[in-house]
Tab-separated table of C-alpha atoms and ligand atoms in Angstrom:
chain	number	residue	atom	x	y	z
A	172	MET	CA	-11.911	32.679	41.571
A	173	ALA	CA	-12.113	29.035	40.567
A	174	LYS	CA	-12.267	30.166	36.961
A	175	LYS	CA	-9.080	32.259	37.421
A	176	ILE	CA	-7.187	29.328	38.953
A	177	PHE	CA	-8.366	27.103	36.123
A	178	ILE	CA	-7.111	29.575	33.512
A	179	GLN	CA	-3.725	29.874	35.287
A	180	LEU	CA	-3.397	26.092	35.484
A	181	ALA	CA	-4.306	25.717	31.828
A	182	PHE	CA	-1.684	28.332	30.934
A	183	ILE	CA	1.041	26.563	32.980
A	184	LEU	CA	0.104	23.269	31.358
A	185	PHE	CA	0.294	24.889	27.926
A	186	LEU	CA	3.781	26.266	28.738
A	187	LEU	CA	4.940	22.903	29.983
A	188	THR	CA	3.748	21.009	26.951
A	189	SER	CA	4.834	23.561	24.375
A	190	CYS	CA	8.353	23.853	25.813
A	191	GLN	CA	8.645	20.108	26.129
A	192	THR	CA	11.748	18.848	24.383
A	193	LYS	CA	12.423	15.229	23.736
A	194	SER	CA	14.661	13.480	26.199
A	195	ASP	CA	17.919	12.098	24.782
A	196	LYS	CA	16.698	8.677	23.795
A	197	GLU	CA	13.156	9.548	22.858
A	198	PHE	CA	11.920	9.650	19.284
A	199	THR	CA	8.629	9.390	17.444
A	200	VAL	CA	7.665	6.919	14.742
A	201	TRP	CA	4.634	7.784	12.613
A	202	ILE	CA	2.790	4.781	11.260
A	203	GLY	CA	-0.714	4.268	9.856
A	204	GLY	CA	-2.634	1.440	8.237
A	205	ALA	CA	-5.459	-0.859	9.271
A	206	PRO	CA	-6.142	-0.648	13.044
A	207	GLN	CA	-4.901	-4.212	13.656
A	208	GLU	CA	-1.641	-3.433	11.861
A	209	ILE	CA	-0.991	-0.366	14.018
A	210	ASP	CA	-1.743	-2.422	17.155
A	211	PHE	CA	0.965	-4.828	16.123
A	212	TRP	CA	3.417	-1.968	15.618
A	213	GLN	CA	2.768	-0.913	19.191
A	214	LYS	CA	3.818	-4.375	20.370
A	215	LEU	CA	6.980	-4.259	18.270
A	216	ILE	CA	7.840	-0.825	19.589
A	217	ASP	CA	7.337	-2.006	23.183
A	218	ASP	CA	9.742	-4.895	22.495
A	219	TYR	CA	12.233	-2.503	20.969
A	220	ASN	CA	12.113	-0.126	23.930
A	221	ARG	CA	12.648	-2.985	26.374
A	222	GLN	CA	15.658	-4.282	24.422
A	223	SER	CA	17.317	-0.990	23.578
A	224	GLY	CA	16.664	1.296	26.534
A	225	ASN	CA	15.536	3.913	23.987
A	226	ASN	CA	12.069	5.400	24.061
A	227	ALA	CA	10.390	5.102	20.681
A	228	ILE	CA	6.877	6.544	20.667
A	229	LEU	CA	4.317	5.383	18.144
A	230	VAL	CA	2.176	8.138	16.647
A	231	ARG	CA	-0.860	6.589	14.962
A	232	GLN	CA	-1.591	7.900	11.475
A	233	PRO	CA	-4.760	7.356	9.400
A	234	THR	CA	-5.499	4.154	7.499
A	235	TYR	CA	-5.068	5.362	3.938
A	236	THR	CA	-1.982	6.443	2.091
A	237	ASP	CA	-3.244	9.836	0.826
A	238	GLN	CA	-4.099	11.108	4.333
A	239	ARG	CA	-0.856	9.698	5.742
A	240	ARG	CA	1.105	11.617	3.142
A	241	GLN	CA	-0.752	14.850	3.856
A	242	SER	CA	-0.121	14.741	7.595
A	243	LEU	CA	3.592	14.029	7.095
A	244	ILE	CA	4.020	16.800	4.556
A	245	ILE	CA	2.537	19.362	6.942
A	246	SER	CA	5.202	18.590	9.595
A	247	LEU	CA	8.080	18.197	7.184
A	248	GLU	CA	7.336	21.402	5.330
A	249	ALA	CA	7.311	23.196	8.686
A	250	LYS	CA	10.717	21.595	9.503
A	251	GLN	CA	9.351	20.134	12.747
A	252	PRO	CA	11.615	17.779	14.758
A	253	ASN	CA	8.639	15.383	14.898
A	254	PRO	CA	8.308	12.851	13.355
A	255	ASP	CA	11.815	11.426	13.606
A	256	LEU	CA	10.924	8.346	11.629
A	257	PHE	CA	8.049	7.379	9.399
A	258	LEU	CA	6.944	4.802	6.912
A	259	MET	CA	6.656	6.073	3.351
A	260	ASP	CA	4.554	4.622	0.595
A	261	VAL	CA	6.887	3.449	-2.156
A	262	VAL	CA	5.607	6.206	-4.465
A	263	TRP	CA	6.494	9.127	-2.177
A	264	ILE	CA	10.212	8.593	-1.731
A	265	ASP	CA	11.391	10.502	-4.813
A	266	GLN	CA	9.356	13.556	-3.880
A	267	PHE	CA	10.435	13.476	-0.207
A	268	ALA	CA	14.092	13.111	-1.160
A	269	LYS	CA	13.934	15.864	-3.757
A	270	SER	CA	12.320	18.165	-1.174
A	271	ASN	CA	15.307	17.558	1.185
A	272	TRP	CA	13.038	16.176	3.904
A	273	LEU	CA	14.981	12.939	4.286
A	274	GLU	CA	18.280	12.243	5.993
A	275	PRO	CA	20.597	10.288	3.647
A	276	LEU	CA	21.311	6.941	5.289
A	277	ASN	CA	24.685	6.289	3.627
A	278	LYS	CA	26.850	7.443	6.503
A	279	TYR	CA	25.053	5.195	9.030
A	280	ILE	CA	25.153	2.264	6.616
A	281	GLU	CA	28.893	2.679	6.098
A	282	ARG	CA	29.669	3.374	9.760
A	283	ASP	CA	27.891	0.199	10.946
A	284	ASN	CA	28.859	-1.976	8.017
A	285	TYR	CA	25.149	-2.566	7.501
A	286	SER	CA	24.508	-4.780	4.494
A	287	THR	CA	21.950	-3.604	1.952
A	288	ASP	CA	22.527	-6.837	-0.005
A	289	ASN	CA	19.741	-8.435	2.013
A	290	PHE	CA	17.212	-6.343	0.109
A	291	PHE	CA	16.088	-6.678	-3.501
A	292	GLY	CA	18.493	-4.744	-5.701
A	293	ARG	CA	15.739	-3.762	-8.141
A	294	VAL	CA	13.732	-2.173	-5.328
A	295	ILE	CA	16.620	-0.422	-3.567
A	296	ASN	CA	17.991	0.948	-6.832
A	297	SER	CA	14.708	2.069	-8.314
A	298	VAL	CA	12.938	3.571	-5.308
A	299	ASP	CA	15.162	3.978	-2.238
A	300	LYS	CA	17.995	5.804	-4.013
A	301	PHE	CA	17.814	9.349	-5.218
A	302	GLU	CA	20.754	11.004	-6.990
A	303	GLY	CA	23.132	8.337	-5.675
A	304	ASN	CA	22.175	8.433	-1.973
A	305	ILE	CA	20.017	5.941	-0.067
A	306	TYR	CA	17.081	7.688	1.610
A	307	ALA	CA	14.899	4.785	2.702
A	308	LEU	CA	14.885	1.038	3.295
A	309	PRO	CA	12.062	-1.402	2.500
A	310	VAL	CA	10.049	-2.549	5.516
A	311	PHE	CA	7.546	-4.520	3.513
A	312	MET	CA	6.618	-5.036	-0.063
A	313	ASP	CA	2.988	-5.048	-1.095
A	314	ILE	CA	1.584	-6.831	-4.082
A	315	GLY	CA	-1.952	-7.064	-5.398
A	316	LEU	CA	-3.405	-10.564	-5.046
A	317	LEU	CA	-6.577	-12.421	-5.947
A	318	TYR	CA	-8.302	-13.845	-2.872
A	319	TYR	CA	-10.914	-16.462	-3.670
A	320	ARG	CA	-13.459	-18.623	-1.900
A	321	LYS	CA	-12.228	-22.190	-2.338
A	322	ASP	CA	-15.404	-23.661	-0.861
A	323	LEU	CA	-17.710	-21.815	-3.270
A	324	LEU	CA	-15.621	-22.585	-6.338
A	325	LYS	CA	-15.755	-26.246	-5.360
A	326	LYS	CA	-19.493	-26.143	-4.652
A	327	TYR	CA	-20.116	-24.890	-8.209
A	328	GLY	CA	-17.705	-27.327	-9.852
A	329	PHE	CA	-14.562	-25.208	-10.385
A	330	SER	CA	-11.347	-26.876	-9.352
A	331	ALA	CA	-8.975	-23.898	-9.522
A	332	PRO	CA	-9.068	-20.099	-9.345
A	333	PRO	CA	-9.575	-18.269	-12.670
A	334	GLN	CA	-6.528	-17.486	-14.766
A	335	THR	CA	-8.085	-15.132	-17.248
A	336	TRP	CA	-10.433	-12.195	-16.722
A	337	LYS	CA	-13.007	-13.960	-18.873
A	338	GLN	CA	-12.962	-16.993	-16.586
A	339	LEU	CA	-13.290	-14.719	-13.562
A	340	VAL	CA	-16.321	-13.004	-15.076
A	341	ASP	CA	-18.013	-16.282	-16.115
A	342	GLU	CA	-17.532	-17.844	-12.684
A	343	ALA	CA	-18.540	-14.712	-10.811
A	344	VAL	CA	-21.713	-14.172	-12.863
A	345	LEU	CA	-22.861	-17.724	-12.275
A	346	ILE	CA	-21.986	-17.988	-8.589
A	347	GLN	CA	-23.246	-14.509	-7.718
A	348	LYS	CA	-26.640	-15.335	-9.238
A	349	LYS	CA	-26.958	-18.528	-7.200
A	350	GLU	CA	-25.582	-17.104	-3.951
A	351	ARG	CA	-27.828	-14.045	-4.111
A	352	GLU	CA	-30.799	-16.364	-3.682
A	353	ARG	CA	-29.777	-16.621	-0.019
A	354	ASN	CA	-27.593	-13.512	0.443
A	355	LYS	CA	-28.650	-10.402	-1.456
A	356	ASN	CA	-25.413	-8.609	-0.496
A	357	PHE	CA	-23.248	-11.136	-2.296
A	358	ASN	CA	-20.890	-9.837	-5.033
A	359	GLY	CA	-18.785	-11.698	-7.541
A	360	PHE	CA	-15.688	-9.505	-7.445
A	361	VAL	CA	-14.693	-6.669	-5.112
A	362	TRP	CA	-11.772	-4.322	-5.722
A	363	GLN	CA	-10.714	-0.740	-4.922
A	364	GLY	CA	-12.454	1.869	-7.109
A	365	ALA	CA	-12.783	4.995	-4.929
A	366	GLN	CA	-10.963	8.151	-6.005
A	367	TYR	CA	-7.641	7.649	-4.225
A	368	GLU	CA	-4.231	6.071	-4.717
A	369	GLY	CA	-5.512	2.494	-4.396
A	370	LEU	CA	-7.550	2.977	-7.575
A	371	ILE	CA	-4.352	3.668	-9.513
A	372	CYS	CA	-2.848	0.389	-8.296
A	373	ASN	CA	-5.939	-1.471	-9.519
A	374	PHE	CA	-5.933	0.465	-12.807
A	375	LEU	CA	-2.262	-0.405	-13.345
A	376	GLU	CA	-3.011	-4.099	-12.848
A	377	PHE	CA	-5.987	-4.045	-15.215
A	378	ILE	CA	-4.057	-2.246	-17.950
A	379	THR	CA	-0.835	-4.246	-17.722
A	380	SER	CA	-2.754	-7.540	-17.682
A	381	HIS	CA	-4.458	-6.347	-20.903
A	382	GLY	CA	-1.070	-5.694	-22.532
A	383	GLY	CA	-1.076	-1.945	-21.752
A	384	SER	CA	1.347	0.202	-19.774
A	385	VAL	CA	1.703	3.575	-18.089
A	386	MET	CA	5.295	4.201	-19.112
A	387	ASN	CA	6.585	4.200	-22.649
A	388	ASN	CA	10.130	5.333	-23.475
A	389	GLY	CA	10.343	7.248	-20.207
A	390	LYS	CA	7.054	9.085	-20.891
A	391	ILE	CA	3.847	8.634	-18.957
A	392	TRP	CA	1.257	7.215	-21.194
A	393	SER	CA	-2.444	6.713	-20.756
A	394	ASN	CA	-4.182	6.881	-24.093
A	395	THR	CA	-3.359	3.589	-25.810
A	396	PRO	CA	-5.861	1.068	-27.247
A	397	ALA	CA	-4.898	-1.565	-24.628
A	398	ASN	CA	-5.362	0.933	-21.795
A	399	VAL	CA	-8.765	1.983	-23.142
A	400	GLU	CA	-9.795	-1.652	-23.399
A	401	ALA	CA	-8.748	-2.257	-19.784
A	402	LEU	CA	-10.667	0.755	-18.509
A	403	LYS	CA	-13.699	-0.393	-20.447
A	404	PHE	CA	-13.354	-3.783	-18.746
A	405	MET	CA	-13.310	-2.095	-15.308
A	406	HIS	CA	-16.462	-0.201	-16.300
A	407	ASP	CA	-18.079	-3.431	-17.565
A	408	LEU	CA	-17.488	-5.120	-14.204
A	409	LEU	CA	-19.941	-2.613	-12.719
A	410	TYR	CA	-22.430	-1.953	-15.511
A	411	LYS	CA	-22.380	-4.888	-17.935
A	412	TYR	CA	-21.506	-7.967	-15.866
A	413	LYS	CA	-22.708	-6.335	-12.636
A	414	ILE	CA	-20.407	-8.462	-10.511
A	415	SER	CA	-18.825	-5.527	-8.646
A	416	PRO	CA	-20.876	-3.383	-6.252
A	417	PRO	CA	-22.465	-0.245	-7.760
A	418	ASN	CA	-20.774	1.898	-5.076
A	419	THR	CA	-17.287	0.667	-6.078
A	420	PHE	CA	-16.337	4.114	-7.366
A	421	THR	CA	-17.707	6.123	-4.462
A	422	GLU	CA	-16.338	4.557	-1.350
A	423	ILE	CA	-14.645	1.257	-1.876
A	424	LYS	CA	-11.053	1.095	-0.598
A	425	GLU	CA	-8.968	-1.725	0.898
A	426	GLU	CA	-10.751	-2.031	4.224
A	427	GLU	CA	-14.260	-1.974	2.718
A	428	VAL	CA	-13.258	-4.738	0.336
A	429	ARG	CA	-11.586	-6.746	3.097
A	430	ARG	CA	-14.624	-6.559	5.357
A	431	SER	CA	-17.034	-7.510	2.612
A	432	PHE	CA	-15.002	-10.617	1.663
A	433	GLN	CA	-14.373	-11.477	5.297
A	434	ASN	CA	-18.096	-11.308	6.095
A	435	GLY	CA	-18.778	-13.859	3.390
A	436	ASN	CA	-20.176	-11.339	0.892
A	437	ALA	CA	-17.821	-11.862	-2.042
A	438	LEU	CA	-16.435	-14.642	-4.200
A	439	PHE	CA	-13.281	-12.871	-5.421
A	440	GLU	CA	-11.389	-10.018	-3.832
A	441	ARG	CA	-8.449	-7.958	-5.056
A	442	ASN	CA	-6.401	-6.890	-2.075
A	443	TRP	CA	-2.874	-6.577	-0.697
A	444	THR	CA	-1.014	-9.171	1.343
A	445	TYR	CA	-2.217	-7.902	4.743
A	446	ALA	CA	-5.755	-9.208	4.163
A	447	TRP	CA	-4.675	-12.863	4.476
A	448	ASN	CA	-3.993	-12.882	8.208
A	449	GLN	CA	-7.188	-11.038	8.938
A	450	HIS	CA	-9.319	-13.358	6.804
A	451	GLN	CA	-7.789	-16.333	8.561
A	452	SER	CA	-8.180	-14.940	12.058
A	453	SER	CA	-10.632	-16.398	14.567
A	454	GLY	CA	-14.020	-14.755	14.144
A	455	SER	CA	-13.633	-14.395	10.375
A	456	SER	CA	-16.480	-16.103	8.538
A	457	VAL	CA	-14.161	-17.180	5.722
A	458	LYS	CA	-11.459	-18.725	7.917
A	459	GLY	CA	-10.137	-21.911	6.281
A	460	LYS	CA	-12.237	-21.369	3.133
A	461	ILE	CA	-9.948	-19.179	1.056
A	462	GLY	CA	-7.003	-19.265	-1.298
A	463	ILE	CA	-4.717	-16.710	-2.939
A	464	ALA	CA	-3.546	-16.579	-6.524
A	465	GLN	CA	-2.051	-14.207	-9.034
A	466	LEU	CA	-4.533	-11.758	-10.479
A	467	PRO	CA	-6.080	-12.894	-13.778
A	468	HIS	CA	-5.048	-11.556	-17.178
A	469	LYS	CA	-6.541	-11.176	-20.605
A	470	GLU	CA	-6.121	-14.283	-22.772
A	471	GLY	CA	-2.695	-14.105	-24.438
A	472	PHE	CA	-1.118	-11.819	-21.816
A	473	GLY	CA	0.433	-12.438	-18.407
A	474	SER	CA	-0.615	-11.791	-14.821
A	475	THR	CA	0.683	-8.652	-13.206
A	476	SER	CA	0.509	-7.107	-9.781
A	477	ALA	CA	1.068	-3.530	-8.641
A	478	LEU	CA	4.175	-3.117	-6.535
A	479	GLY	CA	3.235	-1.321	-3.360
A	480	GLY	CA	4.906	-1.267	-0.037
A	481	TRP	CA	6.226	0.858	2.768
A	482	HIS	CA	9.748	2.015	3.364
A	483	VAL	CA	11.229	3.592	6.448
A	484	GLY	CA	12.829	7.027	6.251
A	485	MET	CA	14.358	9.434	8.762
A	486	SER	CA	13.481	13.105	8.888
A	487	GLU	CA	16.202	15.554	8.005
A	488	TYR	CA	14.935	17.602	10.985
A	489	SER	CA	15.171	14.830	13.593
A	490	ASP	CA	17.354	15.741	16.562
A	491	VAL	CA	17.949	12.120	17.652
A	492	LYS	CA	19.283	10.602	14.468
A	493	ASN	CA	21.500	7.909	15.975
A	494	GLU	CA	18.656	6.464	18.017
A	495	ALA	CA	16.372	6.721	14.998
A	496	TRP	CA	18.901	4.783	12.894
A	497	ASP	CA	19.064	2.129	15.609
A	498	PHE	CA	15.310	1.629	15.203
A	499	ILE	CA	15.682	1.345	11.421
A	500	LYS	CA	18.142	-1.493	11.966
A	501	PHE	CA	15.657	-3.130	14.309
A	502	ILE	CA	12.695	-3.074	11.920
A	503	THR	CA	14.720	-4.208	8.923
A	504	SER	CA	16.340	-7.083	10.849
A	505	PHE	CA	15.506	-10.670	9.893
A	506	LYS	CA	13.790	-11.272	13.237
A	507	THR	CA	11.433	-8.292	13.012
A	508	GLN	CA	10.653	-8.974	9.359
A	509	GLU	CA	9.808	-12.550	10.253
A	510	LYS	CA	7.464	-11.316	13.001
A	511	LEU	CA	5.744	-8.916	10.604
A	512	LEU	CA	5.190	-11.745	8.137
A	513	LEU	CA	3.856	-14.125	10.780
A	514	ASN	CA	1.664	-11.631	12.612
A	515	VAL	CA	0.413	-9.178	10.020
A	516	GLY	CA	1.088	-11.174	6.881
A	517	TRP	CA	3.284	-8.569	5.259
A	518	ASN	CA	5.567	-9.506	2.409
A	519	PRO	CA	9.036	-9.027	3.832
A	520	GLY	CA	11.277	-6.302	2.457
A	521	ARG	CA	14.309	-8.624	2.817
A	522	LYS	CA	15.053	-11.429	0.366
A	523	ASP	CA	16.533	-13.845	2.913
A	524	VAL	CA	13.130	-14.259	4.632
A	525	TYR	CA	11.630	-15.715	1.421
A	526	HIS	CA	14.348	-18.344	1.211
A	527	ASP	CA	14.294	-19.469	4.827
A	528	SER	CA	13.443	-23.182	4.807
A	529	VAL	CA	11.727	-23.171	8.210
A	530	LEU	CA	9.478	-20.279	7.207
A	531	LEU	CA	8.765	-21.824	3.807
A	532	ASN	CA	7.484	-24.931	5.561
A	533	GLN	CA	5.461	-22.971	8.027
A	534	ILE	CA	3.980	-20.565	5.462
A	535	PRO	CA	3.585	-22.318	2.113
A	536	ARG	CA	2.034	-19.200	0.553
A	537	LEU	CA	5.433	-17.494	0.800
A	538	LYS	CA	6.301	-19.203	-2.490
A	539	ILE	CA	3.296	-17.655	-4.277
A	540	LEU	CA	4.066	-14.259	-2.750
A	541	TYR	CA	7.597	-14.433	-4.092
A	542	GLU	CA	6.412	-15.386	-7.588
A	543	VAL	CA	3.853	-12.595	-7.674
A	544	PHE	CA	6.474	-10.145	-6.499
A	545	ASN	CA	8.616	-11.161	-9.473
A	546	HIS	CA	5.779	-10.168	-11.825
A	547	SER	CA	5.021	-6.909	-10.096
A	548	VAL	CA	4.911	-3.596	-11.927
A	549	SER	CA	5.884	-0.233	-10.463
A	550	ARG	CA	4.053	3.017	-10.656
A	551	PRO	CA	6.163	5.775	-12.262
A	552	VAL	CA	9.113	6.714	-10.022
A	553	ILE	CA	9.160	10.498	-10.401
A	554	PRO	CA	9.170	13.392	-7.895
A	555	TYR	CA	5.829	14.704	-9.198
A	556	TYR	CA	4.078	11.336	-9.064
A	557	ALA	CA	1.414	12.665	-6.657
A	558	GLN	CA	0.243	15.208	-9.264
A	559	VAL	CA	0.116	12.623	-12.054
A	560	SER	CA	-1.715	10.186	-9.808
A	561	GLU	CA	-4.246	12.814	-8.792
A	562	ALA	CA	-5.125	13.410	-12.475
A	563	MET	CA	-5.371	9.667	-13.127
A	564	GLN	CA	-7.589	9.136	-10.092
A	565	ARG	CA	-9.962	11.830	-11.295
A	566	TYR	CA	-10.408	10.575	-14.874
A	567	VAL	CA	-10.475	6.857	-14.109
A	568	ASN	CA	-12.953	7.404	-11.289
A	569	ASN	CA	-15.152	9.654	-13.460
A	570	CYS	CA	-15.315	6.895	-16.023
A	571	LEU	CA	-16.341	4.364	-13.358
A	572	ALA	CA	-18.979	6.862	-12.247
A	573	ASN	CA	-20.298	6.761	-15.815
A	574	LYS	CA	-19.570	10.457	-16.395
A	575	ILE	CA	-17.155	9.983	-19.298
A	576	SER	CA	-16.438	7.148	-21.718
A	577	PRO	CA	-13.218	5.101	-21.332
A	578	ALA	CA	-11.796	6.500	-24.589
A	579	ASP	CA	-12.566	10.139	-23.708
A	580	ALA	CA	-11.356	9.695	-20.119
A	581	LEU	CA	-7.938	8.527	-21.266
A	582	LYS	CA	-7.723	11.120	-24.032
A	583	GLU	CA	-8.394	13.932	-21.537
A	584	LEU	CA	-6.125	12.314	-18.974
A	585	GLN	CA	-3.249	12.278	-21.451
A	586	LYS	CA	-3.645	16.034	-21.950
A	587	GLN	CA	-3.542	16.581	-18.181
A	588	ILE	CA	-0.490	14.357	-17.776
A	589	ASN	CA	1.304	16.246	-20.522
A	590	LYS	CA	0.515	19.545	-18.787
A	591	VAL	CA	1.737	18.334	-15.372
A	592	THR	CA	4.870	16.833	-16.913
A	593	ALA	CA	5.658	20.062	-18.774
A	594	ILE	CA	5.369	22.130	-15.567
A	595	TYR	CA	7.609	19.850	-13.509
A	596	GLU	CA	10.161	19.026	-16.184
A	597	GLU	CA	10.810	22.741	-16.663
A	598	HIS	CA	12.072	23.047	-13.071
B	709	LIG	C1	-1.030	-0.142	-0.034
B	709	LIG	C2	0.306	-0.178	-0.779
B	709	LIG	C3	0.691	1.179	-1.241
B	709	LIG	C4	-0.420	1.767	-2.082
B	709	LIG	C5	-1.702	1.801	-1.281
B	709	LIG	C6	-2.854	2.286	-2.132
B	709	LIG	O1	-0.876	0.501	1.185
B	709	LIG	O2	1.318	-0.707	0.044
B	709	LIG	O3	1.902	1.138	-1.988
B	709	LIG	O4	-0.103	3.044	-2.553
B	709	LIG	O5	-2.018	0.535	-0.776
B	709	LIG	O6	-4.030	2.327	-1.413
């Protein structure tokens, strides 16, 4: 009997939840990232709901970009009304727009006289527009940075962070050797080498700072002497200089790198802007001991940084588009962007935040962030980027795993890229 009642109750509950429609002012926002970042989003969303009388609901996504993309694609392909809003990695927008998953924002922008001049023209024009329409707006811009231990550099007689890769290697080899006498887990340089999108950002930085490139005359390029040299350098960091952990290619992503540096186990770290606030938080063993700088470059070339970042888009299938647009205005407002910078250390998507004199005084590193942003390089902006990236991830990671030489990896990769390009350009 009890079992029967339980089954009936479960059935009623199922009916109630499956028929549930969103109330007028309710909408979902799907956001992922490091756990602390998502916690801060919850606070922002609570503020928004209090101010607006709308009911935005945060749906927590995974930490890493590849899984976030997968979970969004499943809902969008099924034309689900959820999510209404989501953050998109800068490299997805072309594909999402081409697939007709995104609501064009032009009519809301025009209706509300909303100014897009507050954003960086080069970003809006190259990634947020597709065939003349605006499909997304920048929430924050990511850039790859070099984090370094000021205290350790000083202890070993270095007055400034390294400017060239050679300096980085020399300093890391020396300091790692000494520091390992008391901490066997200490590494000279940690960066993202696992087989995922983050590896491509690192690869892009290594190749462009060696004078290489991924785009040449509108074609995607991998097999050039400068690119091979850069990949060999990445390989050398693990096997020749031995200043990067041997498991770099198996599991090391942003959070692994952040934790290792934050626990005092690394001299140099390549990471995005979000790591700063966490390193400087109470409880961090490197609080007050760190600096940030542009990533090093090969002698004779310049520093570069991969342009990352997250942009907000609205689903074509949302049934509460006006409320969703209201939330977009909220998160791209000066006030919210300022809060994101102060609390999670994100590089604002709006230009006016970088020029605000009060903020510049309060956060001196804003000047460095702006300079690095000006030297940032984009990944190819194409609708089939995910397929190209997947091929790159495989070959670059296989080389780091010592399964293929740098020259052969890039030769084979070029063949794959040509194949993928031919398939997609035909359509
Ligand atoms: C960061 C960047 C994003 C990049 C990702 C790679 O989240 O903002 O653009 O694709 O890292 O892991």
